[in-house]
Amino acid sequence: MNRYRDSFNRVLSRIEAARLEADEHRIIKIIAASKYVDAKEIEAMYNTGQRSFGENRVQDFKTKEEILRDLPIEWHYIGRIQTNKINALLDLNPFLIHSCESFEMAMEIDKRAKVKNKKINILLQINSAKEDTKAGVMAEDAINEYHKIQDNLKNVKLKGIMSIGANSNDENKIAESFKISSKIFETLKKDGAKYCSMGMSNDFEIAIKHGSNMLRLGSVLFNENS
Ligand SMILES: *Cc1c(COP(=O)(O)O)cnc(C)c1O
């Protein structure tokens, strides 16, 4: 008996209900944010059928990736980026880095990716809630920054945007922040943007309603009681 099966099924039902209400043609990808658990727990979640996992510390990512190397896991990096850890991060070949917070950070990644002769998929993080504690470009600068990265950097490949919902109990505030990001994503689709990564355990239904196609879910999946 897999202890994650029930919580995973409950989450899938909730996602599916929200998805059908928002747009039945939209495909939504789930990234299991596995920072709370060790490699053994990731393997248990993998055995429910989940294939994409997101880590937010390079050292933990490295440890878990080494243990689980034989499994065809798609790894995502969702944490803050420190420039002195970028080389280690690139060596882990993440499928997608969600948390590129500026043109300057994209340059740092690009520089190192070039030396390694790698192309690396990234998302531009947008701080649409305008919170000091959050990283990311301001919404009003997002489209320019996106184009600047696309036009100037050859070893980072922009695939869309990432945003964290407003830190609030007010659903309208959260929805407002998602709407801002989603509007930017819609504009950037003509420039090849594919992923709108937004929605976490406490707000994923609101994120789906406002255009998300990639969820980063941690506690709702890994906490057996939620
Ligand atoms: C931890 C984390 C998540 C998942 O958070 P939950 O609220 O546990 O679902 C999503 N995104 C980022 C960037 C995270 O660090």
PDB file of C-alpha atoms and ligand atoms in Angstrom:
ATOM      1  CA  MET A   1       0.000   0.000   0.000  1.00  0.00           C
ATOM      2  CA  ASN A   2       1.444   3.328  -1.051  1.00  0.00           C
ATOM      3  CA  ARG A   3       0.867   5.956   1.629  1.00  0.00           C
ATOM      4  CA  TYR A   4       0.785   8.769  -0.898  1.00  0.00           C
ATOM      5  CA  ARG A   5      -1.819   7.264  -3.162  1.00  0.00           C
ATOM      6  CA  ASP A   6      -4.857   8.714  -1.400  1.00  0.00           C
ATOM      7  CA  SER A   7      -3.494  12.229  -0.992  1.00  0.00           C
ATOM      8  CA  PHE A   8      -2.314  12.173  -4.602  1.00  0.00           C
ATOM      9  CA  ASN A   9      -5.728  11.026  -5.835  1.00  0.00           C
ATOM     10  CA  ARG A  10      -7.488  13.713  -3.819  1.00  0.00           C
ATOM     11  CA  VAL A  11      -5.227  16.391  -5.283  1.00  0.00           C
ATOM     12  CA  LEU A  12      -5.751  15.057  -8.810  1.00  0.00           C
ATOM     13  CA  SER A  13      -9.520  15.264  -8.377  1.00  0.00           C
ATOM     14  CA  ARG A  14      -9.283  18.843  -7.191  1.00  0.00           C
ATOM     15  CA  ILE A  15      -6.991  19.814 -10.068  1.00  0.00           C
ATOM     16  CA  GLU A  16      -9.266  18.116 -12.569  1.00  0.00           C
ATOM     17  CA  ALA A  17     -12.368  19.869 -11.242  1.00  0.00           C
ATOM     18  CA  ALA A  18     -10.667  23.265 -11.421  1.00  0.00           C
ATOM     19  CA  ARG A  19      -9.235  22.496 -14.852  1.00  0.00           C
ATOM     20  CA  LEU A  20     -12.591  21.482 -16.347  1.00  0.00           C
ATOM     21  CA  GLU A  21     -14.166  24.625 -14.995  1.00  0.00           C
ATOM     22  CA  ALA A  22     -11.398  26.857 -16.348  1.00  0.00           C
ATOM     23  CA  ASP A  23     -10.560  25.304 -19.713  1.00  0.00           C
ATOM     24  CA  GLU A  24     -11.041  21.664 -20.596  1.00  0.00           C
ATOM     25  CA  HIS A  25      -8.407  21.884 -23.332  1.00  0.00           C
ATOM     26  CA  ARG A  26      -5.623  23.039 -21.063  1.00  0.00           C
ATOM     27  CA  ILE A  27      -2.978  20.497 -20.055  1.00  0.00           C
ATOM     28  CA  ILE A  28      -1.686  21.100 -16.550  1.00  0.00           C
ATOM     29  CA  LYS A  29       1.620  19.739 -15.355  1.00  0.00           C
ATOM     30  CA  ILE A  30       2.288  18.913 -11.723  1.00  0.00           C
ATOM     31  CA  ILE A  31       5.711  19.433 -10.206  1.00  0.00           C
ATOM     32  CA  ALA A  32       5.991  17.714  -6.836  1.00  0.00           C
ATOM     33  CA  ALA A  33       7.947  20.126  -4.628  1.00  0.00           C
ATOM     34  CA  SER A  34      10.025  17.587  -2.759  1.00  0.00           C
ATOM     35  CA  LYS A  35      12.046  19.841  -0.445  1.00  0.00           C
ATOM     36  CA  TYR A  36      10.240  18.443   2.599  1.00  0.00           C
ATOM     37  CA  VAL A  37      11.210  14.821   1.972  1.00  0.00           C
ATOM     38  CA  ASP A  38      14.191  12.554   1.342  1.00  0.00           C
ATOM     39  CA  ALA A  39      14.973  10.341  -1.639  1.00  0.00           C
ATOM     40  CA  LYS A  40      13.016   7.390  -0.253  1.00  0.00           C
ATOM     41  CA  GLU A  41       9.853   9.469  -0.036  1.00  0.00           C
ATOM     42  CA  ILE A  42      10.388  10.794  -3.542  1.00  0.00           C
ATOM     43  CA  GLU A  43      10.591   7.205  -4.724  1.00  0.00           C
ATOM     44  CA  ALA A  44       7.312   6.415  -2.947  1.00  0.00           C
ATOM     45  CA  MET A  45       5.687   9.367  -4.699  1.00  0.00           C
ATOM     46  CA  TYR A  46       7.265   8.277  -7.989  1.00  0.00           C
ATOM     47  CA  ASN A  47       5.548   4.921  -7.505  1.00  0.00           C
ATOM     48  CA  THR A  48       2.151   6.647  -7.536  1.00  0.00           C
ATOM     49  CA  GLY A  49       2.999   7.743 -11.104  1.00  0.00           C
ATOM     50  CA  GLN A  50       4.454  11.193 -10.461  1.00  0.00           C
ATOM     51  CA  ARG A  51       7.505  11.907 -12.640  1.00  0.00           C
ATOM     52  CA  SER A  52       8.406  15.586 -12.168  1.00  0.00           C
ATOM     53  CA  PHE A  53       9.993  16.779  -8.949  1.00  0.00           C
ATOM     54  CA  GLY A  54      11.174  20.228  -7.950  1.00  0.00           C
ATOM     55  CA  GLU A  55      13.969  20.952  -5.508  1.00  0.00           C
ATOM     56  CA  ASN A  56      14.890  24.308  -4.085  1.00  0.00           C
ATOM     57  CA  ARG A  57      18.381  23.764  -2.721  1.00  0.00           C
ATOM     58  CA  VAL A  58      21.217  22.711  -4.994  1.00  0.00           C
ATOM     59  CA  GLN A  59      22.913  20.496  -2.407  1.00  0.00           C
ATOM     60  CA  ASP A  60      19.700  18.572  -1.618  1.00  0.00           C
ATOM     61  CA  PHE A  61      18.959  18.286  -5.318  1.00  0.00           C
ATOM     62  CA  LYS A  62      22.426  16.765  -5.894  1.00  0.00           C
ATOM     63  CA  THR A  63      22.072  14.277  -3.040  1.00  0.00           C
ATOM     64  CA  LYS A  64      18.638  13.094  -4.140  1.00  0.00           C
ATOM     65  CA  GLU A  65      19.492  13.009  -7.834  1.00  0.00           C
ATOM     66  CA  GLU A  66      22.477  10.761  -7.135  1.00  0.00           C
ATOM     67  CA  ILE A  67      20.399   8.299  -5.115  1.00  0.00           C
ATOM     68  CA  LEU A  68      17.546   8.234  -7.635  1.00  0.00           C
ATOM     69  CA  ARG A  69      19.602   8.361 -10.825  1.00  0.00           C
ATOM     70  CA  ASP A  70      18.207   5.079 -12.174  1.00  0.00           C
ATOM     71  CA  LEU A  71      14.638   6.435 -12.191  1.00  0.00           C
ATOM     72  CA  PRO A  72      13.516   8.512 -15.191  1.00  0.00           C
ATOM     73  CA  ILE A  73      12.672  11.530 -13.048  1.00  0.00           C
ATOM     74  CA  GLU A  74      12.328  14.968 -14.617  1.00  0.00           C
ATOM     75  CA  TRP A  75      14.011  17.371 -12.194  1.00  0.00           C
ATOM     76  CA  HIS A  76      13.050  21.002 -11.811  1.00  0.00           C
ATOM     77  CA  TYR A  77      14.824  23.688  -9.821  1.00  0.00           C
ATOM     78  CA  ILE A  78      12.412  26.036  -8.070  1.00  0.00           C
ATOM     79  CA  GLY A  79      14.537  27.716  -5.386  1.00  0.00           C
ATOM     80  CA  ARG A  80      16.481  30.935  -5.109  1.00  0.00           C
ATOM     81  CA  ILE A  81      19.605  30.900  -7.225  1.00  0.00           C
ATOM     82  CA  GLN A  82      22.982  31.770  -5.741  1.00  0.00           C
ATOM     83  CA  THR A  83      25.586  32.587  -8.349  1.00  0.00           C
ATOM     84  CA  ASN A  84      28.214  30.430  -6.652  1.00  0.00           C
ATOM     85  CA  LYS A  85      25.932  27.388  -6.993  1.00  0.00           C
ATOM     86  CA  ILE A  86      25.032  27.790 -10.660  1.00  0.00           C
ATOM     87  CA  ASN A  87      27.791  25.492 -11.931  1.00  0.00           C
ATOM     88  CA  ALA A  88      26.709  22.721  -9.572  1.00  0.00           C
ATOM     89  CA  LEU A  89      23.118  23.264 -10.628  1.00  0.00           C
ATOM     90  CA  LEU A  90      23.942  23.046 -14.334  1.00  0.00           C
ATOM     91  CA  ASP A  91      25.859  19.807 -13.745  1.00  0.00           C
ATOM     92  CA  LEU A  92      22.578  18.261 -12.542  1.00  0.00           C
ATOM     93  CA  ASN A  93      20.943  18.954 -15.907  1.00  0.00           C
ATOM     94  CA  PRO A  94      17.609  20.236 -14.594  1.00  0.00           C
ATOM     95  CA  PHE A  95      14.755  20.020 -17.089  1.00  0.00           C
ATOM     96  CA  LEU A  96      13.717  23.543 -16.149  1.00  0.00           C
ATOM     97  CA  ILE A  97      14.864  26.300 -13.788  1.00  0.00           C
ATOM     98  CA  HIS A  98      11.734  28.164 -12.631  1.00  0.00           C
ATOM     99  CA  SER A  99      13.367  30.879 -10.594  1.00  0.00           C
ATOM    100  CA  CYS A 100      15.401  33.117 -12.869  1.00  0.00           C
ATOM    101  CA  GLU A 101      14.689  36.425 -11.187  1.00  0.00           C
ATOM    102  CA  SER A 102      16.272  38.982 -13.544  1.00  0.00           C
ATOM    103  CA  PHE A 103      18.199  39.622 -16.743  1.00  0.00           C
ATOM    104  CA  GLU A 104      21.382  39.779 -14.642  1.00  0.00           C
ATOM    105  CA  MET A 105      20.719  36.319 -13.226  1.00  0.00           C
ATOM    106  CA  ALA A 106      19.973  34.985 -16.708  1.00  0.00           C
ATOM    107  CA  MET A 107      23.378  36.384 -17.764  1.00  0.00           C
ATOM    108  CA  GLU A 108      25.101  34.553 -14.918  1.00  0.00           C
ATOM    109  CA  ILE A 109      23.424  31.288 -15.923  1.00  0.00           C
ATOM    110  CA  ASP A 110      24.115  31.875 -19.609  1.00  0.00           C
ATOM    111  CA  LYS A 111      27.809  32.581 -19.018  1.00  0.00           C
ATOM    112  CA  ARG A 112      28.324  29.290 -17.192  1.00  0.00           C
ATOM    113  CA  ALA A 113      26.115  27.290 -19.544  1.00  0.00           C
ATOM    114  CA  LYS A 114      28.196  28.568 -22.448  1.00  0.00           C
ATOM    115  CA  VAL A 115      31.423  27.305 -20.882  1.00  0.00           C
ATOM    116  CA  LYS A 116      29.785  23.902 -20.418  1.00  0.00           C
ATOM    117  CA  ASN A 117      28.373  24.023 -23.939  1.00  0.00           C
ATOM    118  CA  LYS A 118      24.843  23.487 -22.605  1.00  0.00           C
ATOM    119  CA  LYS A 119      21.464  25.006 -23.324  1.00  0.00           C
ATOM    120  CA  ILE A 120      19.363  25.454 -20.230  1.00  0.00           C
ATOM    121  CA  ASN A 121      15.604  25.954 -20.024  1.00  0.00           C
ATOM    122  CA  ILE A 122      14.489  28.715 -17.692  1.00  0.00           C
ATOM    123  CA  LEU A 123      11.390  30.611 -16.659  1.00  0.00           C
ATOM    124  CA  LEU A 124      11.403  34.296 -15.819  1.00  0.00           C
ATOM    125  CA  GLN A 125      10.068  34.831 -12.318  1.00  0.00           C
ATOM    126  CA  ILE A 126       7.633  37.708 -11.943  1.00  0.00           C
ATOM    127  CA  ASN A 127       6.965  39.373  -8.627  1.00  0.00           C
ATOM    128  CA  SER A 128       3.396  40.262  -9.491  1.00  0.00           C
ATOM    129  CA  ALA A 129       2.397  40.583  -5.836  1.00  0.00           C
ATOM    130  CA  LYS A 130       5.094  43.279  -5.426  1.00  0.00           C
ATOM    131  CA  GLU A 131       6.316  41.756  -2.157  1.00  0.00           C
ATOM    132  CA  ASP A 132       9.774  42.620  -0.828  1.00  0.00           C
ATOM    133  CA  THR A 133      10.261  39.050   0.334  1.00  0.00           C
ATOM    134  CA  LYS A 134       9.754  37.690  -3.160  1.00  0.00           C
ATOM    135  CA  ALA A 135      12.238  37.561  -5.997  1.00  0.00           C
ATOM    136  CA  GLY A 136      11.423  38.365  -9.581  1.00  0.00           C
ATOM    137  CA  VAL A 137      11.013  41.168 -12.046  1.00  0.00           C
ATOM    138  CA  MET A 138       8.234  43.693 -11.627  1.00  0.00           C
ATOM    139  CA  ALA A 139       5.215  43.027 -13.805  1.00  0.00           C
ATOM    140  CA  GLU A 140       5.659  46.275 -15.733  1.00  0.00           C
ATOM    141  CA  ASP A 141       9.213  45.276 -16.712  1.00  0.00           C
ATOM    142  CA  ALA A 142       8.538  41.614 -17.411  1.00  0.00           C
ATOM    143  CA  ILE A 143       7.946  41.704 -21.142  1.00  0.00           C
ATOM    144  CA  ASN A 144      11.002  43.880 -21.822  1.00  0.00           C
ATOM    145  CA  GLU A 145      13.203  41.710 -19.624  1.00  0.00           C
ATOM    146  CA  TYR A 146      11.902  38.601 -21.344  1.00  0.00           C
ATOM    147  CA  HIS A 147      12.772  39.973 -24.762  1.00  0.00           C
ATOM    148  CA  LYS A 148      16.160  41.193 -23.563  1.00  0.00           C
ATOM    149  CA  ILE A 149      17.037  37.692 -22.376  1.00  0.00           C
ATOM    150  CA  GLN A 150      15.725  36.096 -25.563  1.00  0.00           C
ATOM    151  CA  ASP A 151      17.561  38.503 -27.830  1.00  0.00           C
ATOM    152  CA  ASN A 152      20.913  38.584 -26.060  1.00  0.00           C
ATOM    153  CA  LEU A 153      21.565  35.244 -24.420  1.00  0.00           C
ATOM    154  CA  LYS A 154      22.070  32.117 -26.475  1.00  0.00           C
ATOM    155  CA  ASN A 155      22.583  29.407 -23.861  1.00  0.00           C
ATOM    156  CA  VAL A 156      19.494  30.051 -21.781  1.00  0.00           C
ATOM    157  CA  LYS A 157      16.190  29.181 -23.401  1.00  0.00           C
ATOM    158  CA  LEU A 158      13.151  30.964 -22.036  1.00  0.00           C
ATOM    159  CA  LYS A 159      10.109  28.713 -21.797  1.00  0.00           C
ATOM    160  CA  GLY A 160       7.690  30.967 -19.971  1.00  0.00           C
ATOM    161  CA  ILE A 161       7.125  32.560 -16.613  1.00  0.00           C
ATOM    162  CA  MET A 162       6.879  31.654 -12.944  1.00  0.00           C
ATOM    163  CA  SER A 163       5.085  33.467 -10.199  1.00  0.00           C
ATOM    164  CA  ILE A 164       4.261  32.965  -6.525  1.00  0.00           C
ATOM    165  CA  GLY A 165       0.787  34.045  -5.450  1.00  0.00           C
ATOM    166  CA  ALA A 166       0.312  36.968  -3.085  1.00  0.00           C
ATOM    167  CA  ASN A 167       0.956  36.025   0.517  1.00  0.00           C
ATOM    168  CA  SER A 168      -2.526  36.805   1.786  1.00  0.00           C
ATOM    169  CA  ASN A 169      -5.680  35.263   3.186  1.00  0.00           C
ATOM    170  CA  ASP A 170      -7.668  37.355   0.773  1.00  0.00           C
ATOM    171  CA  GLU A 171      -8.509  35.225  -2.249  1.00  0.00           C
ATOM    172  CA  ASN A 172      -9.064  38.327  -4.349  1.00  0.00           C
ATOM    173  CA  LYS A 173      -5.534  39.525  -3.697  1.00  0.00           C
ATOM    174  CA  ILE A 174      -4.126  36.149  -4.643  1.00  0.00           C
ATOM    175  CA  ALA A 175      -6.285  36.045  -7.771  1.00  0.00           C
ATOM    176  CA  GLU A 176      -5.173  39.571  -8.676  1.00  0.00           C
ATOM    177  CA  SER A 177      -1.499  38.575  -8.592  1.00  0.00           C
ATOM    178  CA  PHE A 178      -2.172  35.501 -10.744  1.00  0.00           C
ATOM    179  CA  LYS A 179      -4.169  37.538 -13.229  1.00  0.00           C
ATOM    180  CA  ILE A 180      -1.255  39.933 -13.703  1.00  0.00           C
ATOM    181  CA  SER A 181       1.171  37.078 -14.388  1.00  0.00           C
ATOM    182  CA  SER A 182      -1.257  35.259 -16.622  1.00  0.00           C
ATOM    183  CA  LYS A 183      -1.794  38.313 -18.774  1.00  0.00           C
ATOM    184  CA  ILE A 184       1.958  38.620 -19.295  1.00  0.00           C
ATOM    185  CA  PHE A 185       2.140  34.916 -20.144  1.00  0.00           C
ATOM    186  CA  GLU A 186      -0.615  35.284 -22.758  1.00  0.00           C
ATOM    187  CA  THR A 187       1.299  38.152 -24.365  1.00  0.00           C
ATOM    188  CA  LEU A 188       4.531  36.139 -24.395  1.00  0.00           C
ATOM    189  CA  LYS A 189       2.955  33.089 -26.017  1.00  0.00           C
ATOM    190  CA  LYS A 190       3.647  34.618 -29.420  1.00  0.00           C
ATOM    191  CA  ASP A 191       7.333  34.655 -28.420  1.00  0.00           C
ATOM    192  CA  GLY A 192       7.244  30.960 -27.614  1.00  0.00           C
ATOM    193  CA  ALA A 193       6.315  30.988 -23.915  1.00  0.00           C
ATOM    194  CA  LYS A 194       4.974  27.529 -23.034  1.00  0.00           C
ATOM    195  CA  TYR A 195       4.764  27.348 -19.264  1.00  0.00           C
ATOM    196  CA  CYS A 196       2.935  29.478 -16.761  1.00  0.00           C
ATOM    197  CA  SER A 197       4.235  28.063 -13.474  1.00  0.00           C
ATOM    198  CA  MET A 198       1.992  29.254 -10.678  1.00  0.00           C
ATOM    199  CA  GLY A 199      -0.020  27.691  -7.891  1.00  0.00           C
ATOM    200  CA  MET A 200       1.101  25.993  -4.683  1.00  0.00           C
ATOM    201  CA  SER A 201      -0.725  23.878  -2.083  1.00  0.00           C
ATOM    202  CA  ASN A 202      -2.794  26.743  -0.726  1.00  0.00           C
ATOM    203  CA  ASP A 203      -3.731  28.476  -3.937  1.00  0.00           C
ATOM    204  CA  PHE A 204      -3.520  26.067  -6.872  1.00  0.00           C
ATOM    205  CA  GLU A 205      -7.224  26.157  -7.671  1.00  0.00           C
ATOM    206  CA  ILE A 206      -7.121  29.944  -7.919  1.00  0.00           C
ATOM    207  CA  ALA A 207      -4.007  29.660 -10.104  1.00  0.00           C
ATOM    208  CA  ILE A 208      -5.726  27.214 -12.462  1.00  0.00           C
ATOM    209  CA  LYS A 209      -8.720  29.510 -12.706  1.00  0.00           C
ATOM    210  CA  HIS A 210      -6.398  32.307 -13.809  1.00  0.00           C
ATOM    211  CA  GLY A 211      -4.380  30.482 -16.427  1.00  0.00           C
ATOM    212  CA  SER A 212      -1.707  28.341 -14.790  1.00  0.00           C
ATOM    213  CA  ASN A 213      -0.510  25.252 -16.648  1.00  0.00           C
ATOM    214  CA  MET A 214       2.208  24.196 -14.212  1.00  0.00           C
ATOM    215  CA  LEU A 215       1.683  23.677 -10.479  1.00  0.00           C
ATOM    216  CA  ARG A 216       4.364  23.369  -7.819  1.00  0.00           C
ATOM    217  CA  LEU A 217       2.807  21.302  -5.063  1.00  0.00           C
ATOM    218  CA  GLY A 218       4.547  20.350  -1.839  1.00  0.00           C
ATOM    219  CA  SER A 219       2.677  19.948   1.427  1.00  0.00           C
ATOM    220  CA  VAL A 220      -0.651  18.971  -0.134  1.00  0.00           C
ATOM    221  CA  LEU A 221       1.068  15.970  -1.722  1.00  0.00           C
ATOM    222  CA  PHE A 222       3.600  14.963   0.903  1.00  0.00           C
ATOM    223  CA  ASN A 223       1.729  15.691   4.079  1.00  0.00           C
ATOM    224  CA  GLU A 224      -0.419  12.613   4.501  1.00  0.00           C
ATOM    225  CA  ASN A 225      -2.910  14.455   6.682  1.00  0.00           C
ATOM    226  CA  SER A 226      -3.702  17.288   4.329  1.00  0.00           C
TER     227      SER A 226
HETATM  228  C1  LIG B   1       8.079  24.823  -1.351  1.00  0.00           C
HETATM  229  C2  LIG B   1       7.747  25.470  -2.608  1.00  0.00           C
HETATM  230  C3  LIG B   1       6.554  25.162  -3.269  1.00  0.00           C
HETATM  231  C4  LIG B   1       5.521  24.213  -2.717  1.00  0.00           C
HETATM  232  O1  LIG B   1       4.968  24.759  -1.551  1.00  0.00           O
HETATM  233  P1  LIG B   1       3.668  24.128  -0.857  1.00  0.00           P
HETATM  234  O2  LIG B   1       2.972  25.296  -0.265  1.00  0.00           O
HETATM  235  O3  LIG B   1       4.171  23.182   0.167  1.00  0.00           O
HETATM  236  O4  LIG B   1       2.870  23.460  -1.904  1.00  0.00           O
HETATM  237  C5  LIG B   1       6.297  25.808  -4.473  1.00  0.00           C
HETATM  238  N1  LIG B   1       7.165  26.695  -5.006  1.00  0.00           N
HETATM  239  C6  LIG B   1       8.321  27.019  -4.401  1.00  0.00           C
HETATM  240  C7  LIG B   1       9.210  28.020  -5.043  1.00  0.00           C
HETATM  241  C8  LIG B   1       8.643  26.419  -3.189  1.00  0.00           C
HETATM  242  O5  LIG B   1       9.791  26.754  -2.578  1.00  0.00           O
END
